[in-house]
């Protein structure tokens, strides 16, 4: 969480050497990944133990698959639930177009409750989207009209996110009955709790990478604005045709011909 908070709070100074930013973020990532993977490994071991526990119980395997969905700590799952929550607000249901939505957003015309939920989504998941590991790809927070259109398409009454949670809860209860029948209730409750608490973090390393890529993107765009202002690039997006070393060298050397490189 400290890495994520650092990336979000950073103002991405254009004078900071681009390669130094990359190295610092990578060092932070490498430093915390072992602890995350340790937690995930614990969840995987508990899942394996439950598969062994129910190996002779008919239908248990399908229930185990369902029970391993919608887990705590899974940022993709959390994002999905928050999107359904946002889509359920009157601010989305009763707004007819992205233009109307953006106008009301700019005029601060929405309720405090909606804005709190919306701002929370933008802060935590505004960096996510299609091709999210490509630094050249605009983020969701840069296209909030597009986010409105996505929310507008969500079926809030019959949604897969809600159905998955219901399937997981049903699977837990069915497996609990099986565990009681074979005298393994205590073991099941323990391992099911470990799975629910820890296995969802298997998606967290990717989420951290996406957040860090956005941090690099924002700094790259700040640097690119300076390059454009001095006639070294024709548009800010051209910076994404350069690699990290070329951007860093261009920061140090004002005579480097960037247009020849892009």
Coordinates of C-alpha atoms in Angstrom, one line a residue:
X1 CA 0.0 0.0 0.0
X2 CA 2.9 2.3 0.7
X3 CA 4.1 2.0 -2.9
X4 CA 0.6 2.8 -4.2
X5 CA 0.2 5.8 -2.0
X6 CA 3.6 7.1 -3.0
X7 CA 2.8 6.8 -6.7
X8 CA -0.5 8.5 -6.3
X9 CA 0.8 11.4 -4.1
X10 CA 3.9 12.1 -6.3
X11 CA 3.7 15.2 -8.4
X12 CA 6.1 13.6 -11.0
X13 CA 8.7 16.4 -11.4
X14 CA 10.0 16.8 -14.9
X15 CA 13.5 17.5 -13.7
X16 CA 13.9 14.2 -11.9
X17 CA 16.0 11.8 -14.1
X18 CA 13.6 9.4 -15.7
X19 CA 15.8 6.4 -15.2
X20 CA 16.1 7.2 -11.5
X21 CA 12.3 7.1 -11.1
X22 CA 12.2 3.7 -12.9
X23 CA 15.0 2.2 -10.7
X24 CA 13.4 3.6 -7.4
X25 CA 10.0 2.2 -8.3
X26 CA 11.5 -1.2 -9.3
X27 CA 13.4 -1.4 -6.1
X28 CA 10.3 -0.7 -4.1
X29 CA 8.4 -3.4 -6.0
X30 CA 11.1 -6.0 -5.6
X31 CA 11.2 -5.2 -1.8
X32 CA 7.6 -5.9 -1.1
X33 CA 6.8 -8.7 -3.6
X34 CA 8.3 -11.5 -1.5
X35 CA 5.9 -10.8 1.4
X36 CA 2.9 -10.7 -1.0
X37 CA 3.9 -13.9 -2.6
X38 CA 4.3 -15.5 0.8
X39 CA 0.7 -14.6 1.6
X40 CA -0.4 -16.0 -1.7
X41 CA 1.5 -19.2 -1.2
X42 CA -0.3 -19.7 2.1
X43 CA -3.6 -19.4 0.3
X44 CA -2.5 -21.8 -2.4
X45 CA -1.4 -24.4 0.2
X46 CA -4.8 -24.1 1.9
X47 CA -6.6 -24.5 -1.4
X48 CA -4.5 -27.7 -2.1
X49 CA -5.3 -29.0 1.3
X50 CA -9.0 -28.6 0.7
X51 CA -8.8 -30.4 -2.6
X52 CA -7.2 -33.3 -0.8
X53 CA -9.8 -33.0 2.0
X54 CA -12.7 -33.3 -0.4
X55 CA -11.1 -35.6 -2.9
X56 CA -13.7 -38.3 -2.4
X57 CA -16.7 -36.0 -2.1
X58 CA -18.8 -35.8 -5.3
X59 CA -19.3 -32.3 -6.6
X60 CA -16.8 -30.7 -4.2
X61 CA -14.4 -29.7 -6.9
X62 CA -16.9 -27.3 -8.6
X63 CA -17.7 -25.8 -5.2
X64 CA -14.0 -25.3 -4.5
X65 CA -13.7 -23.4 -7.7
X66 CA -16.6 -21.1 -6.8
X67 CA -15.3 -20.6 -3.3
X68 CA -12.0 -19.3 -4.7
X69 CA -13.7 -16.4 -6.5
X70 CA -14.3 -12.8 -5.3
X71 CA -11.6 -13.0 -2.6
X72 CA -10.4 -10.3 -0.2
X73 CA -7.5 -8.3 -1.5
X74 CA -8.2 -8.9 -5.1
X75 CA -8.1 -5.4 -6.7
X76 CA -9.9 -6.5 -9.9
X77 CA -12.8 -7.9 -7.8
X78 CA -12.9 -4.7 -5.7
X79 CA -13.0 -2.6 -8.8
X80 CA -15.9 -4.6 -10.2
X81 CA -17.9 -4.2 -7.0
X82 CA -17.3 -0.5 -6.9
X83 CA -18.3 -0.1 -10.6
X84 CA -21.6 -1.9 -9.9
X85 CA -22.1 0.4 -6.9
X86 CA -21.4 3.5 -9.0
X87 CA -23.7 2.3 -11.8
X88 CA -26.5 2.0 -9.2
X89 CA -26.5 5.7 -8.2
X90 CA -29.2 8.0 -9.7
X91 CA -26.3 10.1 -10.9
X92 CA -25.6 7.4 -13.5
X93 CA -29.0 6.0 -14.0
X94 CA -30.7 9.3 -14.6
X95 CA -28.0 10.9 -16.7
X96 CA -28.4 10.5 -20.4
X97 CA -25.1 11.3 -22.0
X98 CA -21.4 11.6 -21.2
X99 CA -21.6 15.3 -22.1
X100 CA -24.3 15.8 -19.5
X101 CA -22.3 13.8 -16.9
X102 CA -19.1 15.7 -17.5
X103 CA -20.9 19.0 -17.2
X104 CA -22.5 18.1 -13.9
X105 CA -19.2 16.7 -12.7
X106 CA -17.5 20.0 -13.5
X107 CA -20.3 22.0 -11.9
X108 CA -20.1 19.8 -8.7
X109 CA -23.8 19.1 -9.2
X110 CA -23.8 15.5 -7.9
X111 CA -24.5 14.3 -4.3
X112 CA -21.7 14.0 -1.7
X113 CA -22.4 10.3 -1.4
X114 CA -21.9 9.7 -5.1
X115 CA -18.8 11.9 -5.3
X116 CA -17.2 10.2 -2.4
X117 CA -17.6 6.8 -4.1
X118 CA -16.7 8.2 -7.5
X119 CA -13.5 9.9 -6.3
X120 CA -12.6 6.7 -4.4
X121 CA -12.9 4.8 -7.7
X122 CA -10.8 7.3 -9.7
X123 CA -8.1 7.3 -7.0
X124 CA -7.8 3.5 -6.7
X125 CA -8.8 2.3 -10.2
X126 CA -8.6 5.3 -12.5
X127 CA -5.2 4.0 -13.8
X128 CA -6.8 0.7 -15.0
X129 CA -8.2 -0.1 -18.4
X130 CA -7.5 -1.8 -21.7
X131 CA -3.7 -2.2 -22.5
X132 CA -3.0 -0.9 -19.0
X133 CA 0.6 -2.2 -19.0
X134 CA 1.4 0.1 -22.0
X135 CA 2.6 3.5 -20.7
X136 CA 1.5 5.1 -23.9
X137 CA -2.2 4.1 -23.3
X138 CA -4.4 6.9 -21.8
X139 CA -5.8 6.0 -18.4
X140 CA -9.4 5.9 -17.3
X141 CA -9.1 9.1 -15.3
X142 CA -8.1 10.8 -18.5
X143 CA -11.3 9.7 -20.2
X144 CA -14.1 10.0 -17.6
X145 CA -16.7 10.3 -20.3
X146 CA -15.7 6.9 -21.4
X147 CA -16.0 5.7 -17.8
X148 CA -19.6 7.0 -17.6
X149 CA -20.5 5.1 -20.8
X150 CA -19.0 1.9 -19.3
X151 CA -21.0 2.4 -16.1
X152 CA -24.1 3.1 -18.1
X153 CA -23.9 -0.3 -19.7
X154 CA -23.8 -2.3 -16.5
X155 CA -26.9 -4.3 -15.7
X156 CA -27.3 -3.5 -12.0
X157 CA -30.1 -6.0 -11.4
X158 CA -28.5 -9.1 -13.0
X159 CA -24.8 -8.6 -12.8
X160 CA -22.0 -11.2 -12.9
X161 CA -20.1 -9.5 -10.0
X162 CA -23.1 -10.0 -7.7
X163 CA -23.8 -13.5 -9.0
X164 CA -20.2 -14.6 -8.3
X165 CA -20.4 -13.5 -4.6
X166 CA -23.7 -15.5 -4.3
X167 CA -22.1 -18.5 -5.9
X168 CA -19.1 -18.3 -3.5
X169 CA -21.3 -18.0 -0.5
X170 CA -23.4 -21.0 -1.6
X171 CA -20.3 -23.0 -2.3
X172 CA -19.0 -22.3 1.2
X173 CA -22.2 -23.5 2.8
X174 CA -22.3 -26.7 0.7
X175 CA -18.6 -27.5 1.4
X176 CA -19.3 -26.8 5.1
X177 CA -22.0 -29.5 5.1
X178 CA -19.7 -32.0 3.4
X179 CA -16.9 -31.2 5.9
X180 CA -19.3 -31.8 8.8
X181 CA -20.3 -35.2 7.3
X182 CA -16.7 -36.4 7.1
X183 CA -15.7 -34.9 10.5
X184 CA -13.4 -32.2 9.1
X185 CA -15.4 -29.0 9.9
X186 CA -12.6 -27.4 11.9
X187 CA -10.0 -28.0 9.1
X188 CA -12.4 -26.7 6.5
X189 CA -13.2 -23.5 8.3
X190 CA -9.5 -22.8 8.9
X191 CA -8.4 -23.3 5.3
X192 CA -11.4 -21.6 3.8
X193 CA -10.6 -18.5 6.0
X194 CA -7.0 -18.5 4.8
X195 CA -8.1 -18.7 1.2
X196 CA -10.6 -15.9 1.6
X197 CA -8.1 -13.7 3.4
X198 CA -4.9 -14.3 1.4
X199 CA -5.3 -15.9 -2.0
X200 CA -6.9 -12.8 -3.6
X201 CA -3.5 -11.1 -3.2
X202 CA -2.2 -13.1 -6.2
X203 CA -3.5 -10.2 -8.4
X204 CA -1.9 -7.5 -6.3
X205 CA 1.6 -7.6 -8.0
X206 CA 0.0 -6.8 -11.3
X207 CA -2.0 -4.0 -9.8
X208 CA 1.1 -2.5 -8.3
X209 CA 2.8 -2.6 -11.7
X210 CA -0.1 -0.8 -13.4
X211 CA 0.0 1.9 -10.7
X212 CA 3.8 2.3 -11.2
X213 CA 3.4 2.4 -15.0
X214 CA 0.9 5.3 -14.6
X215 CA 3.5 7.1 -12.3
X216 CA 6.0 6.7 -15.1
X217 CA 3.5 7.9 -17.7
X218 CA 2.6 11.0 -15.8
X219 CA 6.3 11.9 -15.4
X220 CA 6.9 11.2 -19.1
X221 CA 4.1 13.5 -20.1
X222 CA 5.5 16.3 -17.8
X223 CA 8.9 15.9 -19.4
X224 CA 7.4 15.8 -22.9
X225 CA 5.6 19.1 -22.3
X226 CA 9.0 20.7 -21.7
X227 CA 10.4 19.0 -24.8
X228 CA 7.5 20.3 -27.0
X229 CA 7.8 23.8 -25.5
X230 CA 11.4 23.8 -26.7
X231 CA 10.7 22.4 -30.1
X232 CA 12.4 19.1 -29.4
X233 CA 9.2 17.1 -30.0
X234 CA 6.1 17.9 -32.0
X235 CA 3.6 16.3 -29.6
X236 CA 3.8 15.0 -26.0
X237 CA 2.8 11.5 -27.2
X238 CA 6.0 11.2 -29.2
X239 CA 7.9 10.6 -26.0
X240 CA 6.5 7.1 -25.9
X241 CA 8.6 6.2 -29.0
X242 CA 11.7 6.8 -26.8
X243 CA 13.1 4.3 -24.3
X244 CA 14.0 5.1 -20.7
X245 CA 17.7 5.7 -21.4
X246 CA 16.9 8.0 -24.4
X247 CA 14.5 10.1 -22.3
X248 CA 17.1 10.4 -19.5
X249 CA 19.8 11.3 -21.9
X250 CA 17.6 14.0 -23.4
X251 CA 17.0 15.5 -20.0
X252 CA 20.8 15.8 -19.5
X253 CA 21.7 16.8 -23.1
X254 CA 19.6 19.6 -24.6
X255 CA 21.4 19.0 -28.0
X256 CA 20.1 15.5 -28.4
X257 CA 18.0 15.3 -31.6
X258 CA 14.8 13.7 -30.3
X259 CA 12.9 13.9 -33.6
X260 CA 15.5 11.9 -35.3
X261 CA 15.0 9.1 -32.6
X262 CA 11.2 9.0 -32.9

